[in-house]
Amino acid sequence: MRPMTHEEREAFLAEPHVGVLSVTAEAARAPLTTPIWYEYQPGGLVKVITAPGLRKVRLIEEAGRFALCAQRADVDDYRYVSVEGPVTGMKPTSKQERFDMAARYMGPDRATDYINATEETAAGNIAIHMRPERWNTFDFRVTLDG
């Protein structure tokens, strides 16, 4: 067991895990925590895409930051990376951005079908970008000797 190196954590976060987004909630409520697709390139920003007007968007706007956790939960390959940081921008998405996100998780053929099926409801989606400021990582992989 050990924390990941800088390079390991960035490479791990760049893989297509389903992330878990958390953001501070209203008084007397626990933080809002929800699964979400995300994109990340080493050294860059975390990007999530979601529908505007949702509670999570309002809470992110109010807090000005959020956290994201990605993990691999196999017994012999348990690792996680969580990042937290400020929102650097929110903007409408293009169809290409939505396709790229879907292709990351589904592959291009299924992504095309998904984008076509959700075009009417997802056309107004927004991209939220976060600059990773704090990292928390651990690698619990079991190393088997010879």
XYZ file of N, CA, C and O in Angstrom:
584
model
N 0.844 -1.178 0.000
C 0.000 0.000 0.000
C 0.886 1.237 0.000
O 1.854 1.306 0.743
N 0.507 2.198 -0.864
C 1.281 3.430 -0.907
C 0.511 4.491 -1.676
O -0.326 4.175 -2.518
N 0.805 5.754 -1.394
C 0.245 6.814 -2.236
C 0.830 6.704 -3.637
O 1.929 6.199 -3.829
N 0.097 7.168 -4.623
C 0.583 7.154 -6.004
C 1.552 8.304 -6.232
O 1.462 9.343 -5.583
N 2.451 8.114 -7.188
C 3.329 9.206 -7.596
C 2.512 10.208 -8.405
O 1.385 9.913 -8.837
N 3.087 11.356 -8.650
C 2.437 12.385 -9.462
C 2.036 11.819 -10.825
O 0.902 11.991 -11.278
N 2.949 11.125 -11.470
C 2.683 10.570 -12.804
C 1.616 9.477 -12.747
O 0.746 9.400 -13.620
N 1.678 8.621 -11.727
C 0.687 7.551 -11.596
C -0.709 8.107 -11.379
O -1.678 7.626 -11.975
N -0.829 9.097 -10.521
C -2.160 9.639 -10.231
C -2.762 10.319 -11.449
O -3.951 10.192 -11.713
N -1.942 11.037 -12.197
C -2.464 11.707 -13.388
C -2.859 10.704 -14.459
O -3.891 10.856 -15.105
N -2.051 9.654 -14.642
C -2.377 8.617 -15.624
C -3.650 7.879 -15.212
O -4.521 7.596 -16.047
N -3.791 7.581 -13.930
C -4.980 6.877 -13.438
C -6.226 7.729 -13.658
O -7.244 7.234 -14.152
N -6.166 9.001 -13.311
C -7.334 9.865 -13.465
C -7.701 10.037 -14.933
O -8.873 10.231 -15.257
N -6.744 9.936 -15.822
C -7.012 10.069 -17.259
C -7.733 8.847 -17.831
O -8.310 8.918 -18.914
N -7.738 7.716 -17.115
C -8.454 6.527 -17.567
C -9.963 6.745 -17.433
O -10.413 7.546 -16.613
N -10.770 6.020 -18.210
C -12.228 6.232 -18.182
C -12.954 5.499 -17.053
O -13.694 4.551 -17.272
N -12.734 5.942 -15.835
C -13.490 5.421 -14.698
C -14.791 6.223 -14.584
O -14.841 7.381 -14.975
N -15.821 5.627 -14.030
C -16.989 6.425 -13.657
C -16.585 7.155 -12.387
O -16.183 6.533 -11.406
N -16.644 8.470 -12.424
C -16.270 9.262 -11.263
C -17.437 9.427 -10.315
O -18.589 9.158 -10.666
N -17.125 9.847 -9.114
C -18.150 10.199 -8.141
C -17.892 11.653 -7.758
O -16.851 11.982 -7.190
N -18.815 12.515 -8.137
C -18.707 13.949 -7.887
C -19.346 14.259 -6.539
O -20.423 13.752 -6.231
N -18.675 15.100 -5.750
C -19.222 15.558 -4.471
C -19.108 17.070 -4.404
O -18.112 17.640 -4.838
N -20.145 17.678 -3.851
C -20.160 19.128 -3.694
C -20.903 19.470 -2.400
O -21.838 18.776 -2.003
N -20.454 20.530 -1.755
C -21.093 21.003 -0.529
C -22.569 21.265 -0.795
O -22.932 21.844 -1.816
N -23.406 20.853 0.145
C -24.850 21.024 -0.005
C -25.378 22.102 0.932
O -24.614 22.766 1.635
N -26.674 22.228 0.926
C -27.344 23.197 1.776
C -27.104 22.864 3.251
O -26.750 21.738 3.587
N -27.338 23.847 4.124
C -27.190 23.633 5.566
C -28.059 22.452 5.993
O -29.154 22.250 5.466
N -27.556 21.674 6.926
C -28.240 20.518 7.495
C -28.405 19.380 6.488
O -29.223 18.488 6.686
N -27.636 19.421 5.402
C -27.652 18.336 4.415
C -26.232 17.808 4.255
O -25.260 18.556 4.365
N -26.119 16.540 3.977
C -24.815 15.958 3.639
C -24.402 16.474 2.264
O -25.248 16.936 1.494
N -23.110 16.386 1.930
C -22.705 16.794 0.577
C -23.459 15.974 -0.471
O -23.780 14.805 -0.245
N -23.748 16.600 -1.595
C -24.342 15.885 -2.716
C -23.247 15.040 -3.362
O -22.161 15.547 -3.657
N -23.508 13.763 -3.544
C -22.546 12.832 -4.123
C -23.258 12.040 -5.204
O -24.302 11.431 -4.930
N -22.701 12.070 -6.434
C -23.366 11.420 -7.553
C -22.365 10.885 -8.566
O -21.330 11.513 -8.798
N -22.644 9.725 -9.170
C -21.747 9.209 -10.205
C -21.826 10.081 -11.459
O -22.879 10.655 -11.760
N -20.710 10.160 -12.184
C -20.688 11.002 -13.379
C -19.529 10.598 -14.288
O -18.492 10.142 -13.814
N -19.730 10.746 -15.588
C -18.629 10.599 -16.537
C -17.785 11.864 -16.479
O -18.308 12.955 -16.212
N -16.504 11.729 -16.738
C -15.614 12.883 -16.717
C -14.494 12.680 -17.728
O -14.272 11.570 -18.209
N -13.791 13.746 -18.029
C -12.586 13.695 -18.858
C -11.459 14.386 -18.116
O -11.686 15.366 -17.397
N -10.240 13.890 -18.324
C -9.058 14.509 -17.753
C -7.852 14.115 -18.589
O -7.731 12.949 -18.986
N -6.981 15.074 -18.853
C -5.686 14.830 -19.474
C -4.632 15.300 -18.481
O -4.791 16.371 -17.871
N -3.550 14.528 -18.296
C -2.527 14.921 -17.327
C -2.110 16.385 -17.476
O -1.863 16.865 -18.580
N -2.104 17.076 -16.342
C -1.742 18.485 -16.308
C -2.875 19.433 -16.642
O -2.719 20.648 -16.559
N -4.038 18.888 -16.995
C -5.150 19.721 -17.437
C -6.249 19.868 -16.405
O -6.032 19.712 -15.200
N -7.416 20.160 -16.908
C -8.603 20.361 -16.088
C -9.472 19.111 -16.112
O -9.468 18.368 -17.094
N -10.243 18.913 -15.064
C -11.277 17.889 -15.044
C -12.511 18.506 -15.693
O -12.868 19.648 -15.402
N -13.148 17.743 -16.587
C -14.374 18.229 -17.231
C -15.487 17.227 -17.000
O -15.306 16.026 -17.204
N -16.637 17.734 -16.551
C -17.855 16.940 -16.459
C -18.909 17.623 -17.316
O -18.860 18.842 -17.528
N -19.831 16.840 -17.824
C -20.929 17.369 -18.629
C -22.225 16.974 -17.956
O -22.404 15.808 -17.569
N -23.135 17.929 -17.833
C -24.404 17.669 -17.165
C -25.468 18.623 -17.691
O -25.160 19.597 -18.377
N -26.692 18.352 -17.329
C -27.799 19.225 -17.718
C -27.823 20.457 -16.816
O -27.577 20.347 -15.611
N -28.096 21.622 -17.384
C -28.197 22.820 -16.557
C -29.462 22.752 -15.696
O -30.373 21.980 -15.966
N -29.481 23.522 -14.627
C -30.674 23.601 -13.795
C -30.798 22.504 -12.760
O -31.735 22.535 -11.961
N -29.905 21.558 -12.762
C -29.962 20.497 -11.759
C -29.435 21.005 -10.413
O -28.671 21.963 -10.352
N -29.819 20.323 -9.352
C -29.344 20.687 -8.013
C -27.826 20.693 -7.961
O -27.226 21.600 -7.387
N -27.163 19.705 -8.561
C -25.705 19.665 -8.504
C -25.082 20.880 -9.182
O -24.077 21.397 -8.699
N -25.677 21.351 -10.252
C -25.142 22.542 -10.929
C -25.296 23.760 -10.031
O -24.364 24.549 -9.868
N -26.468 23.902 -9.427
C -26.687 25.039 -8.515
C -25.693 24.994 -7.361
O -25.087 26.009 -7.000
N -25.496 23.814 -6.781
C -24.570 23.689 -5.659
C -23.122 23.966 -6.083
O -22.367 24.602 -5.348
N -22.745 23.505 -7.264
C -21.396 23.789 -7.775
C -21.222 25.283 -7.991
O -20.182 25.855 -7.641
N -22.231 25.925 -8.544
C -22.160 27.385 -8.739
C -22.000 28.095 -7.401
O -21.178 29.004 -7.270
N -22.763 27.672 -6.394
C -22.695 28.300 -5.081
C -21.351 28.059 -4.396
O -20.776 28.966 -3.805
N -20.855 26.842 -4.478
C -19.599 26.490 -3.801
C -18.383 26.981 -4.575
O -17.333 27.252 -3.986
N -18.498 27.034 -5.884
C -17.373 27.438 -6.713
C -16.304 26.362 -6.824
O -15.209 26.606 -7.332
N -16.616 25.158 -6.390
C -15.656 24.048 -6.419
C -16.409 22.747 -6.224
O -17.555 22.729 -5.779
N -15.727 21.645 -6.539
C -16.277 20.324 -6.275
C -15.131 19.338 -6.173
O -13.973 19.676 -6.422
N -15.461 18.120 -5.781
C -14.482 17.038 -5.692
C -14.935 15.912 -6.609
O -16.131 15.762 -6.885
N -13.963 15.139 -7.069
C -14.247 13.984 -7.911
C -13.358 12.838 -7.460
O -12.160 13.034 -7.234
N -13.946 11.659 -7.319
C -13.195 10.465 -6.941
C -13.364 9.431 -8.045
O -14.477 9.211 -8.542
N -12.242 8.808 -8.438
C -12.256 7.702 -9.390
C -11.554 6.533 -8.725
O -10.568 6.720 -8.016
N -12.075 5.322 -8.951
C -11.458 4.166 -8.313
C -11.520 2.948 -9.217
O -12.363 2.867 -10.108
N -10.629 2.037 -8.963
C -10.686 0.676 -9.513
C -10.836 -0.206 -8.294
O -9.985 -0.186 -7.406
N -11.897 -0.985 -8.252
C -12.238 -1.703 -7.027
C -12.112 -3.210 -7.135
O -12.833 -3.940 -6.479
N -11.195 -3.703 -7.959
C -10.919 -5.139 -7.977
C -10.131 -5.494 -6.716
O -9.290 -4.724 -6.263
N -10.373 -6.685 -6.178
C -9.723 -7.093 -4.934
C -8.205 -6.986 -5.048
O -7.541 -6.487 -4.142
N -7.626 -7.458 -6.143
C -6.173 -7.426 -6.294
C -5.667 -6.173 -6.992
O -4.474 -6.059 -7.266
N -6.554 -5.262 -7.316
C -6.150 -4.027 -8.005
C -7.022 -2.870 -7.524
O -7.780 -2.293 -8.284
N -6.928 -2.582 -6.234
C -7.723 -1.495 -5.676
C -6.878 -0.236 -5.612
O -5.855 -0.187 -4.938
N -7.303 0.774 -6.365
C -6.630 2.073 -6.390
C -7.685 3.164 -6.467
O -8.771 2.946 -7.000
N -7.348 4.335 -5.940
C -8.244 5.470 -6.104
C -7.460 6.764 -6.206
O -6.336 6.890 -5.720
N -8.108 7.718 -6.845
C -7.621 9.092 -6.925
C -8.813 9.984 -6.665
O -9.870 9.808 -7.274
N -8.660 10.918 -5.746
C -9.680 11.950 -5.595
C -9.001 13.304 -5.751
O -7.852 13.486 -5.338
N -9.724 14.195 -6.408
C -9.227 15.555 -6.634
C -10.303 16.528 -6.206
O -11.495 16.234 -6.257
N -9.835 17.689 -5.783
C -10.765 18.746 -5.380
C -10.164 20.053 -5.849
O -8.945 20.225 -5.819
N -11.044 20.937 -6.327
C -10.520 22.217 -6.761
C -11.600 23.164 -7.225
O -12.789 22.831 -7.254
N -11.164 24.355 -7.621
C -12.101 25.392 -8.036
C -12.613 25.181 -9.455
O -11.913 24.653 -10.314
N -13.834 25.607 -9.671
C -14.410 25.621 -11.012
C -13.730 26.739 -11.791
O -13.601 27.861 -11.300
N -13.282 26.431 -12.985
C -12.627 27.442 -13.825
C -13.514 27.907 -14.954
O -13.172 28.865 -15.643
N -14.639 27.249 -15.157
C -15.556 27.676 -16.201
C -16.725 26.736 -16.367
O -16.650 25.552 -16.029
N -17.811 27.304 -16.866
C -19.023 26.558 -17.221
C -19.464 27.105 -18.568
O -19.543 28.318 -18.742
N -19.731 26.208 -19.519
C -20.153 26.684 -20.833
C -21.016 25.628 -21.511
O -20.934 24.447 -21.177
N -21.841 26.050 -22.460
C -22.628 25.074 -23.220
C -21.694 24.114 -23.965
O -20.587 24.487 -24.351
N -22.161 22.881 -24.151
C -21.366 21.887 -24.864
C -21.762 21.841 -26.332
O -22.873 22.206 -26.703
N -20.859 21.353 -27.127
C -21.159 21.080 -28.534
C -21.531 19.606 -28.665
O -21.254 18.794 -27.773
N -22.117 19.258 -29.784
C -22.428 17.858 -30.051
C -21.140 17.041 -30.075
O -21.114 15.913 -29.592
N -20.055 17.615 -30.593
C -18.774 16.909 -30.645
C -18.243 16.622 -29.239
O -17.747 15.536 -28.972
N -18.371 17.596 -28.331
C -17.929 17.367 -26.948
C -18.721 16.236 -26.297
O -18.159 15.404 -25.591
N -20.025 16.230 -26.525
C -20.857 15.170 -25.956
C -20.493 13.815 -26.567
O -20.432 12.806 -25.863
N -20.217 13.805 -27.870
C -19.797 12.572 -28.526
C -18.473 12.086 -27.945
O -18.316 10.897 -27.643
N -17.501 12.989 -27.806
C -16.183 12.612 -27.278
C -16.304 11.989 -25.885
O -15.624 11.008 -25.579
N -17.157 12.565 -25.050
C -17.347 12.026 -23.700
C -17.984 10.642 -23.776
O -17.531 9.692 -23.120
N -19.019 10.490 -24.585
C -19.684 9.194 -24.708
C -18.737 8.145 -25.296
O -18.709 6.997 -24.837
N -17.941 8.539 -26.289
C -17.006 7.595 -26.916
C -15.948 7.131 -25.925
O -15.475 5.995 -25.997
N -15.585 7.998 -25.000
C -14.600 7.640 -23.962
C -15.082 6.438 -23.152
O -14.300 5.589 -22.744
N -16.383 6.386 -22.906
C -16.951 5.329 -22.069
C -17.584 4.179 -22.852
O -17.646 3.060 -22.351
N -18.078 4.462 -24.058
C -18.847 3.460 -24.802
C -18.189 2.992 -26.084
O -18.672 2.040 -26.686
N -17.175 3.691 -26.538
C -16.629 3.425 -27.859
C -17.408 4.221 -28.896
O -18.544 4.644 -28.646
N -16.810 4.462 -30.062
C -17.422 5.362 -31.042
C -18.746 4.885 -31.629
O -19.646 5.698 -31.860
N -18.908 3.584 -31.869
C -20.157 3.119 -32.476
C -21.347 3.311 -31.548
O -22.368 3.872 -31.943
N -21.194 2.861 -30.327
C -22.287 3.040 -29.360
C -22.486 4.508 -29.022
O -23.610 4.945 -28.762
N -21.412 5.294 -29.028
C -21.533 6.724 -28.729
C -22.378 7.432 -29.779
O -23.182 8.306 -29.442
N -22.210 7.058 -31.042
C -23.018 7.669 -32.108
C -24.497 7.411 -31.850
O -25.317 8.333 -31.912
N -24.846 6.168 -31.541
C -26.247 5.841 -31.248
C -26.747 6.599 -30.026
O -27.869 7.112 -30.010
N -25.915 6.663 -28.991
C -26.283 7.360 -27.752
C -26.521 8.851 -28.016
O -27.534 9.414 -27.576
N -25.619 9.486 -28.733
C -25.751 10.922 -29.019
C -26.998 11.187 -29.855
O -27.740 12.135 -29.593
N -27.242 10.356 -30.840
C -28.448 10.528 -31.663
C -29.712 10.344 -30.829
O -30.680 11.088 -30.999
N -29.717 9.375 -29.928
C -30.899 9.105 -29.105
C -31.153 10.179 -28.064
O -32.291 10.378 -27.628
N -30.090 10.896 -27.626
C -30.242 11.892 -26.561
C -30.118 13.331 -27.060
O -30.093 14.253 -26.253
N -30.051 13.516 -28.360
C -29.812 14.855 -28.915
C -30.828 15.882 -28.412
O -30.466 16.988 -28.038
N -32.083 15.517 -28.383
C -33.111 16.478 -27.974
C -32.971 16.890 -26.512
O -33.090 18.064 -26.173
N -32.680 15.947 -25.638
C -32.583 16.270 -24.215
C -31.214 16.782 -23.799
O -31.100 17.501 -22.815
N -30.160 16.416 -24.532
C -28.802 16.778 -24.119
C -28.252 18.010 -24.837
O -27.179 18.491 -24.480
N -28.963 18.510 -25.813
C -28.445 19.629 -26.610
C -28.102 20.847 -25.756
O -27.204 21.608 -26.090
N -28.777 21.034 -24.639
C -28.513 22.183 -23.771
C -27.528 21.904 -22.649
O -27.338 22.750 -21.767
N -26.889 20.738 -22.653
C -25.966 20.390 -21.572
C -24.811 21.377 -21.465
O -24.470 22.049 -22.439
N -24.227 21.421 -20.271
C -23.087 22.310 -20.033
C -21.876 21.494 -19.608
O -22.014 20.413 -19.044
N -20.712 22.038 -19.906
C -19.447 21.467 -19.443
C -18.974 22.295 -18.264
O -18.999 23.534 -18.320
N -18.567 21.633 -17.212
C -18.022 22.298 -16.029
C -16.576 21.855 -15.901
O -16.290 20.656 -15.880
N -15.680 22.820 -15.814
C -14.252 22.532 -15.720
C -13.756 22.858 -14.308
O -14.135 23.871 -13.729
N -12.894 21.984 -13.800
C -12.323 22.147 -12.457
C -10.807 21.967 -12.539
O -10.321 21.059 -13.195
N -10.093 22.853 -11.863
C -8.631 22.739 -11.788
C -8.268 21.946 -10.543
O -8.509 22.392 -9.414
N -7.692 20.748 -10.701
C -7.310 19.961 -9.527
C -6.320 20.734 -8.653
O -5.289 21.191 -9.118
N -6.690 20.889 -7.408
C -5.879 21.661 -6.459
C -5.347 20.764 -5.346
O -4.217 20.922 -4.901
N -6.172 19.839 -4.908
C -5.779 18.893 -3.857
C -6.021 17.488 -4.371
O -7.059 17.199 -4.958
N -5.047 16.620 -4.123
C -5.115 15.233 -4.563
C -5.036 14.318 -3.347
O -4.300 14.588 -2.405
N -5.785 13.226 -3.403
C -5.707 12.180 -2.399
C -5.682 10.857 -3.174
O -6.595 10.587 -3.947
N -4.626 10.058 -2.983
C -4.482 8.839 -3.774
C -3.992 7.696 -2.906
O -3.348 7.916 -1.881
N -4.296 6.493 -3.374
C -3.711 5.320 -2.749
C -3.748 4.157 -3.717
O -4.651 4.043 -4.542
N -2.739 3.318 -3.606
C -2.599 2.130 -4.441
C -2.475 0.938 -3.497
O -1.479 0.788 -2.801
N -3.509 0.106 -3.472
C -3.554 -1.060 -2.597
C -3.260 -2.363 -3.340
O -3.520 -3.429 -2.825
N -2.737 -2.260 -4.557
C -2.523 -3.485 -5.337
C -1.664 -4.495 -4.591
O -0.707 -4.142 -3.910
N -2.033 -5.736 -4.780
C -1.294 -6.847 -4.193
C -0.181 -7.220 -5.158
O -0.426 -7.448 -6.334
N 1.026 -7.276 -4.667
C 2.150 -7.712 -5.485
C 2.453 -9.155 -5.124
O 2.736 -9.483 -3.969
N 2.379 -10.014 -6.125
C 2.653 -11.430 -5.909
C 4.072 -11.725 -6.358
O 4.441 -11.439 -7.490
N 4.861 -12.289 -5.491
C 6.235 -12.672 -5.834
C 6.215 -14.007 -6.544
O 5.561 -14.937 -6.115
N 7.027 -14.068 -7.674
C 7.326 -15.198 -8.470
C 6.564 -16.413 -8.322
O 6.543 -17.356 -8.892
